[in-house]
mmCIF file of C-alpha atoms in Angstrom:
data_model
loop_
_atom_site.group_PDB
_atom_site.id
_atom_site.type_symbol
_atom_site.label_atom_id
_atom_site.label_comp_id
_atom_site.label_asym_id
_atom_site.label_seq_id
_atom_site.Cartn_x
_atom_site.Cartn_y
_atom_site.Cartn_z
ATOM 1 C CA MET A 26 72.136 -0.922 53.370
ATOM 2 C CA ARG A 27 69.328 1.290 52.161
ATOM 3 C CA TYR A 28 69.268 4.722 53.782
ATOM 4 C CA GLU A 29 66.229 6.940 53.311
ATOM 5 C CA LYS A 30 64.683 9.983 54.978
ATOM 6 C CA ILE A 31 61.172 11.367 54.690
ATOM 7 C CA TYR A 32 59.258 14.038 56.627
ATOM 8 C CA LEU A 33 56.089 12.825 58.277
ATOM 9 C CA GLU A 34 54.162 16.066 57.738
ATOM 10 C CA ASP A 35 54.646 15.626 53.975
ATOM 11 C CA VAL A 36 52.794 12.320 54.170
ATOM 12 C CA PHE A 37 50.129 12.914 56.829
ATOM 13 C CA ASP A 38 48.098 16.065 56.231
ATOM 14 C CA GLY A 39 46.508 15.861 59.671
ATOM 15 C CA LEU A 40 49.778 16.262 61.547
ATOM 16 C CA GLU A 41 50.307 19.710 63.014
ATOM 17 C CA ILE A 42 53.425 21.217 61.472
ATOM 18 C CA PRO A 43 55.968 22.076 64.199
ATOM 19 C CA PRO A 44 58.666 24.750 63.766
ATOM 20 C CA GLN A 45 60.762 22.021 62.137
ATOM 21 C CA LYS A 46 59.279 19.105 60.214
ATOM 22 C CA THR A 47 59.640 15.636 61.718
ATOM 23 C CA PRO A 48 62.174 13.412 59.939
ATOM 24 C CA LEU A 49 61.847 9.652 59.810
ATOM 25 C CA THR A 50 65.267 8.226 58.971
ATOM 26 C CA MET A 51 65.288 4.615 57.805
ATOM 27 C CA PHE A 52 68.116 2.080 57.859
ATOM 28 C CA ILE A 53 67.092 -1.002 55.873
ATOM 29 C CA PRO A 54 69.523 -3.919 55.644
ATOM 30 C CA TYR A 55 70.667 -5.063 52.221
ATOM 31 C CA VAL A 56 68.279 -7.669 50.859
ATOM 32 C CA ASN A 57 70.525 -10.656 50.222
ATOM 33 C CA GLU A 58 68.380 -12.825 47.977
ATOM 34 C CA GLU A 59 70.007 -16.001 49.295
ATOM 35 C CA VAL A 60 69.032 -15.127 52.856
ATOM 36 C CA TYR A 61 66.096 -12.721 52.836
ATOM 37 C CA ALA A 62 64.162 -13.520 49.650
ATOM 38 C CA GLY A 63 60.587 -14.056 50.816
ATOM 39 C CA ARG A 64 61.587 -13.318 54.413
ATOM 40 C CA PRO A 65 60.969 -9.650 55.233
ATOM 41 C CA PHE A 66 62.755 -7.787 58.004
ATOM 42 C CA ARG A 67 61.395 -7.085 61.427
ATOM 43 C CA CYS A 68 61.458 -3.350 62.080
ATOM 44 C CA VAL A 69 62.090 -1.120 65.096
ATOM 45 C CA VAL A 70 61.011 2.531 65.334
ATOM 46 C CA ILE A 71 63.527 4.295 67.582
ATOM 47 C CA CYS A 72 62.585 7.209 69.853
ATOM 48 C CA PRO A 73 65.744 8.723 71.397
ATOM 49 C CA GLY A 74 65.636 10.224 74.883
ATOM 50 C CA GLY A 75 66.366 13.743 76.036
ATOM 51 C CA GLY A 76 63.715 14.726 78.558
ATOM 52 C CA TYR A 77 61.396 15.960 75.772
ATOM 53 C CA GLU A 78 63.865 18.864 75.424
ATOM 54 C CA TYR A 79 66.021 17.338 72.666
ATOM 55 C CA THR A 80 66.668 13.938 71.071
ATOM 56 C CA SER A 81 69.942 12.257 71.996
ATOM 57 C CA VAL A 82 72.252 11.243 69.145
ATOM 58 C CA ARG A 83 73.678 8.522 71.431
ATOM 59 C CA GLU A 84 70.315 6.755 71.393
ATOM 60 C CA ALA A 85 69.649 7.170 67.693
ATOM 61 C CA GLU A 86 71.989 6.260 64.829
ATOM 62 C CA PRO A 87 74.330 3.958 66.823
ATOM 63 C CA VAL A 88 71.313 1.891 67.862
ATOM 64 C CA ALA A 89 69.850 1.859 64.347
ATOM 65 C CA LEU A 90 73.131 0.698 62.828
ATOM 66 C CA ARG A 91 73.526 -2.049 65.426
ATOM 67 C CA LEU A 92 70.010 -3.306 64.685
ATOM 68 C CA ALA A 93 70.594 -3.206 60.939
ATOM 69 C CA GLY A 94 73.732 -5.278 61.476
ATOM 70 C CA GLN A 95 71.513 -7.935 63.042
ATOM 71 C CA GLY A 96 69.192 -8.016 60.034
ATOM 72 C CA ILE A 97 66.560 -5.815 61.683
ATOM 73 C CA ALA A 98 65.295 -2.713 59.911
ATOM 74 C CA ALA A 99 65.368 0.471 61.993
ATOM 75 C CA ALA A 100 63.796 3.901 61.664
ATOM 76 C CA ILE A 101 64.562 6.918 63.860
ATOM 77 C CA VAL A 102 61.748 9.374 64.519
ATOM 78 C CA ASP A 103 62.980 12.780 65.680
ATOM 79 C CA TYR A 104 59.750 13.703 67.433
ATOM 80 C CA SER A 105 59.095 17.304 68.457
ATOM 81 C CA THR A 106 60.859 18.704 71.503
ATOM 82 C CA ASN A 107 60.016 22.382 71.061
ATOM 83 C CA GLY A 108 57.756 22.955 74.043
ATOM 84 C CA PRO A 109 54.569 21.501 75.538
ATOM 85 C CA ARG A 110 52.674 20.259 72.487
ATOM 86 C CA TYR A 111 51.191 16.962 73.704
ATOM 87 C CA PRO A 112 49.883 14.831 71.985
ATOM 88 C CA MET A 113 51.981 15.898 68.983
ATOM 89 C CA GLN A 114 54.832 13.549 69.883
ATOM 90 C CA VAL A 115 52.739 10.397 70.161
ATOM 91 C CA LEU A 116 51.021 11.214 66.873
ATOM 92 C CA GLN A 117 54.412 11.521 65.199
ATOM 93 C CA VAL A 118 55.468 8.094 66.478
ATOM 94 C CA LEU A 119 52.176 6.543 65.368
ATOM 95 C CA ALA A 120 52.567 8.212 61.967
ATOM 96 C CA ALA A 121 55.996 6.602 61.668
ATOM 97 C CA VAL A 122 54.556 3.147 62.410
ATOM 98 C CA THR A 123 51.782 3.733 59.867
ATOM 99 C CA TYR A 124 54.200 4.886 57.162
ATOM 100 C CA LEU A 125 56.369 1.813 57.601
ATOM 101 C CA ARG A 126 53.377 -0.511 57.516
ATOM 102 C CA ARG A 127 51.895 1.139 54.423
ATOM 103 C CA ASN A 128 55.251 0.930 52.627
ATOM 104 C CA SER A 129 56.280 -2.444 54.000
ATOM 105 C CA ALA A 130 56.392 -4.201 50.632
ATOM 106 C CA ASP A 131 58.771 -1.659 49.124
ATOM 107 C CA LEU A 132 60.925 -1.574 52.277
ATOM 108 C CA HIS A 133 60.978 -5.380 52.620
ATOM 109 C CA ILE A 134 59.467 -5.080 56.120
ATOM 110 C CA ASP A 135 57.034 -7.477 57.766
ATOM 111 C CA PRO A 136 53.974 -5.273 58.441
ATOM 112 C CA GLU A 137 53.036 -7.412 61.468
ATOM 113 C CA LYS A 138 56.445 -7.194 63.145
ATOM 114 C CA ILE A 139 56.962 -3.484 63.780
ATOM 115 C CA ALA A 140 58.053 -2.519 67.294
ATOM 116 C CA VAL A 141 58.616 0.857 68.921
ATOM 117 C CA MET A 142 61.768 1.387 70.992
ATOM 118 C CA GLY A 143 62.326 4.308 73.334
ATOM 119 C CA PHE A 144 64.996 5.514 75.719
ATOM 120 C CA SER A 145 64.127 7.572 78.828
ATOM 121 C CA ALA A 146 61.630 10.260 77.685
ATOM 122 C CA GLY A 147 61.720 8.564 74.294
ATOM 123 C CA GLY A 148 60.471 5.519 76.175
ATOM 124 C CA HIS A 149 57.481 7.594 77.204
ATOM 125 C CA ALA A 150 56.870 8.605 73.575
ATOM 126 C CA ALA A 151 57.180 4.990 72.393
ATOM 127 C CA CYS A 152 55.025 3.673 75.222
ATOM 128 C CA SER A 153 52.394 6.331 74.523
ATOM 129 C CA ALA A 154 52.164 4.935 70.997
ATOM 130 C CA GLY A 155 51.679 1.479 72.473
ATOM 131 C CA VAL A 156 48.869 2.422 74.848
ATOM 132 C CA PHE A 157 47.084 5.044 72.718
ATOM 133 C CA TRP A 158 47.275 3.575 69.198
ATOM 134 C CA GLN A 159 43.625 2.492 69.230
ATOM 135 C CA GLU A 160 42.199 5.754 70.557
ATOM 136 C CA GLU A 161 39.964 7.825 68.313
ATOM 137 C CA PHE A 162 42.042 11.000 68.673
ATOM 138 C CA ALA A 163 45.000 9.288 67.009
ATOM 139 C CA GLU A 164 43.083 7.686 64.160
ATOM 140 C CA LYS A 165 41.184 10.901 63.468
ATOM 141 C CA ALA A 166 44.265 13.139 63.523
ATOM 142 C CA LEU A 167 46.199 10.874 61.161
ATOM 143 C CA GLY A 168 43.265 9.988 58.931
ATOM 144 C CA ILE A 169 43.947 6.264 59.163
ATOM 145 C CA SER A 170 42.026 3.022 59.437
ATOM 146 C CA HIS A 171 41.813 1.180 62.736
ATOM 147 C CA GLY A 172 44.994 -0.747 63.453
ATOM 148 C CA GLU A 173 47.244 0.832 60.821
ATOM 149 C CA ASP A 174 49.239 2.532 63.559
ATOM 150 C CA LYS A 175 49.430 -0.375 65.998
ATOM 151 C CA PRO A 176 52.926 -1.288 67.234
ATOM 152 C CA ASN A 177 53.363 -5.047 67.445
ATOM 153 C CA GLY A 178 55.745 -4.698 70.367
ATOM 154 C CA MET A 179 57.482 -2.186 72.646
ATOM 155 C CA ILE A 180 61.109 -2.009 73.762
ATOM 156 C CA LEU A 181 61.407 0.406 76.688
ATOM 157 C CA CYS A 182 64.891 1.322 77.879
ATOM 158 C CA TYR A 183 65.029 3.037 81.305
ATOM 159 C CA PRO A 184 61.702 4.671 80.341
ATOM 160 C CA VAL A 185 59.841 7.609 81.808
ATOM 161 C CA ILE A 186 56.424 6.117 82.591
ATOM 162 C CA THR A 187 54.676 7.556 85.631
ATOM 163 C CA SER A 188 53.650 11.129 86.422
ATOM 164 C CA GLY A 189 53.134 10.174 90.056
ATOM 165 C CA GLU A 190 55.494 9.729 92.991
ATOM 166 C CA PHE A 191 58.427 8.424 90.930
ATOM 167 C CA ALA A 192 58.084 10.832 88.013
ATOM 168 C CA HIS A 193 60.914 12.528 86.186
ATOM 169 C CA ARG A 194 59.347 15.960 86.540
ATOM 170 C CA GLY A 195 61.486 17.643 83.917
ATOM 171 C CA SER A 196 60.136 15.382 81.175
ATOM 172 C CA PHE A 197 56.528 16.111 82.078
ATOM 173 C CA ASP A 198 57.172 19.849 82.400
ATOM 174 C CA ALA A 199 58.552 19.803 78.856
ATOM 175 C CA LEU A 200 55.708 17.628 77.545
ATOM 176 C CA ILE A 201 52.592 19.122 79.126
ATOM 177 C CA GLY A 202 53.778 22.266 80.938
ATOM 178 C CA LYS A 203 54.292 22.970 84.607
ATOM 179 C CA GLU A 204 50.619 23.492 85.444
ATOM 180 C CA PRO A 205 48.681 20.754 83.626
ATOM 181 C CA SER A 206 45.152 19.793 84.534
ATOM 182 C CA ALA A 207 44.711 16.806 86.812
ATOM 183 C CA ASP A 208 43.081 14.878 83.966
ATOM 184 C CA LEU A 209 46.005 15.477 81.614
ATOM 185 C CA LEU A 210 48.539 14.540 84.291
ATOM 186 C CA GLU A 211 46.626 11.303 84.811
ATOM 187 C CA LYS A 212 46.437 10.645 81.057
ATOM 188 C CA VAL A 213 50.209 10.756 80.573
ATOM 189 C CA SER A 214 50.877 8.418 83.516
ATOM 190 C CA LEU A 215 51.163 5.403 81.266
ATOM 191 C CA GLU A 216 50.990 2.641 83.864
ATOM 192 C CA LYS A 217 47.358 3.742 84.246
ATOM 193 C CA GLN A 218 46.606 3.456 80.521
ATOM 194 C CA VAL A 219 47.387 -0.216 79.886
ATOM 195 C CA THR A 220 44.559 -2.183 78.236
ATOM 196 C CA LYS A 221 44.188 -5.631 76.724
ATOM 197 C CA ASP A 222 45.273 -4.044 73.415
ATOM 198 C CA THR A 223 48.683 -2.907 74.716
ATOM 199 C CA PRO A 224 51.503 -4.680 72.819
ATOM 200 C CA GLN A 225 53.932 -7.182 74.318
ATOM 201 C CA THR A 226 56.907 -5.448 75.902
ATOM 202 C CA PHE A 227 60.636 -5.748 76.562
ATOM 203 C CA LEU A 228 61.819 -3.587 79.492
ATOM 204 C CA TRP A 229 65.186 -2.839 81.016
ATOM 205 C CA HIS A 230 66.337 -0.482 83.756
ATOM 206 C CA THR A 231 69.000 -0.226 86.456
ATOM 207 C CA ALA A 232 68.208 -0.381 90.148
ATOM 208 C CA GLU A 233 70.433 2.591 90.942
ATOM 209 C CA ASP A 234 69.139 4.911 88.202
ATOM 210 C CA GLY A 235 69.171 8.249 89.981
ATOM 211 C CA LEU A 236 67.298 10.251 87.346
ATOM 212 C CA VAL A 237 64.388 8.045 86.289
ATOM 213 C CA PRO A 238 63.766 5.582 89.133
ATOM 214 C CA ALA A 239 63.386 1.901 88.295
ATOM 215 C CA GLU A 240 59.876 2.095 89.750
ATOM 216 C CA ASN A 241 58.838 3.502 86.370
ATOM 217 C CA SER A 242 59.543 0.140 84.728
ATOM 218 C CA LEU A 243 58.261 -1.842 87.711
ATOM 219 C CA LEU A 244 54.929 -0.015 87.749
ATOM 220 C CA PHE A 245 54.474 -0.582 84.039
ATOM 221 C CA ALA A 246 55.393 -4.253 84.342
ATOM 222 C CA MET A 247 52.803 -4.677 87.073
ATOM 223 C CA ALA A 248 50.168 -3.034 84.879
ATOM 224 C CA LEU A 249 51.051 -5.374 82.008
ATOM 225 C CA ARG A 250 50.782 -8.398 84.299
ATOM 226 C CA GLU A 251 47.332 -7.316 85.443
ATOM 227 C CA LYS A 252 46.177 -7.404 81.802
ATOM 228 C CA ASN A 253 48.101 -10.618 80.991
ATOM 229 C CA ILE A 254 50.276 -8.833 78.436
ATOM 230 C CA PRO A 255 53.496 -10.778 77.695
ATOM 231 C CA LEU A 256 56.654 -9.060 78.937
ATOM 232 C CA GLU A 257 60.345 -9.573 79.469
ATOM 233 C CA MET A 258 62.093 -7.344 82.003
ATOM 234 C CA HIS A 259 65.685 -6.947 83.168
ATOM 235 C CA ILE A 260 66.633 -4.850 86.198
ATOM 236 C CA TYR A 261 70.412 -4.560 86.410
ATOM 237 C CA PRO A 262 71.884 -3.931 89.881
ATOM 238 C CA LYS A 263 74.173 -1.030 88.931
ATOM 239 C CA GLY A 264 74.476 1.597 86.231
ATOM 240 C CA ARG A 265 73.683 5.230 85.636
ATOM 241 C CA HIS A 266 70.831 6.642 83.604
ATOM 242 C CA GLY A 267 71.160 7.060 79.857
ATOM 243 C CA MET A 268 73.704 4.367 79.007
ATOM 244 C CA SER A 269 72.293 3.552 75.565
ATOM 245 C CA LEU A 270 74.308 0.647 74.112
ATOM 246 C CA CYS A 271 76.731 0.704 77.062
ATOM 247 C CA ASP A 272 79.837 0.486 74.881
ATOM 248 C CA GLU A 273 82.486 2.418 72.942
ATOM 249 C CA THR A 274 80.075 3.419 70.196
ATOM 250 C CA VAL A 275 78.267 5.766 72.588
ATOM 251 C CA ASP A 276 80.928 6.552 75.228
ATOM 252 C CA ARG A 277 84.667 7.090 75.377
ATOM 253 C CA PRO A 278 86.404 3.870 76.486
ATOM 254 C CA GLU A 279 87.931 5.577 79.520
ATOM 255 C CA ASP A 280 84.456 6.648 80.670
ATOM 256 C CA LEU A 281 82.934 3.169 80.559
ATOM 257 C CA SER A 282 82.491 1.700 84.020
ATOM 258 C CA ASP A 283 82.387 -2.006 84.825
ATOM 259 C CA SER A 284 78.703 -1.687 85.644
ATOM 260 C CA GLU A 285 78.042 -0.098 82.267
ATOM 261 C CA ARG A 286 79.853 -2.901 80.456
ATOM 262 C CA TYR A 287 77.852 -5.411 82.505
ATOM 263 C CA CYS A 288 74.580 -3.871 81.310
ATOM 264 C CA ALA A 289 75.639 -4.050 77.658
ATOM 265 C CA GLU A 290 74.099 -7.515 77.399
ATOM 266 C CA TRP A 291 70.661 -5.901 77.253
ATOM 267 C CA PHE A 292 71.079 -5.477 73.516
ATOM 268 C CA SER A 293 71.732 -9.137 72.708
ATOM 269 C CA ARG A 294 68.771 -10.127 74.890
ATOM 270 C CA CYS A 295 66.646 -7.558 73.081
ATOM 271 C CA VAL A 296 67.686 -8.832 69.640
ATOM 272 C CA ARG A 297 66.707 -12.348 70.684
ATOM 273 C CA TRP A 298 63.334 -11.033 71.880
ATOM 274 C CA ILE A 299 62.792 -9.235 68.557
ATOM 275 C CA LYS A 300 63.660 -12.328 66.515
ATOM 276 C CA GLU A 301 61.844 -14.912 68.618
ATOM 277 C CA MET A 302 58.963 -13.070 70.330
ATOM 278 C CA LEU A 303 57.979 -10.176 68.053
#
């Protein structure tokens, strides 16, 4: 496996430099010439969760390694979590997509099969990339041509989506501050930002999520349906928030509940979606 790390601010002059530069850590499967010669990898840009206050290690490297084991390239973007700096985070995710597309030949990646994946607040960051990629503020800030930053798909895992009734307030406080303008609060409510250019989406959530209600995924799915955007969604009956891969790689075996083990199938369904739908 090829392991490589770059810092996005070293590549994109238009990115505001946060207190700490933004690493993009890439996990590229070994190119077996008998299997992958002439067949580039699909790629997933991973945005870990953490309420926009930190990025969870449980939703980062374990997920990237599991994807790489399935012949899917993965790249973790440790977007900024150092205070209300919107739209810095979405620009960092879009910069990651652009970097991978521009360097796709060297990385053996298919430039038209790059998806963004996000967990919880990372789902909001990933989804923001999906709904805002075509907006002028993004293209201007990154100094890119139209479409260079477009995700070809989104994988949203128990995502923060809405700033309305079912919002996870802590995530929005960390992203835009506790007293945002009404316009900004509306802008970051992503179910209201879906257009015909929003990428196809894979969603999963649990019905009993007590931190980020399942209505976040349901509202986004409804918005996708209204625009005839292809989607696959799984709502599992039980399970807490933040389960990541739902197995021993992210939790101690004694802490894994039956409901958590039941939800672990999301990953195999997601891999099939990546390989057959992306």
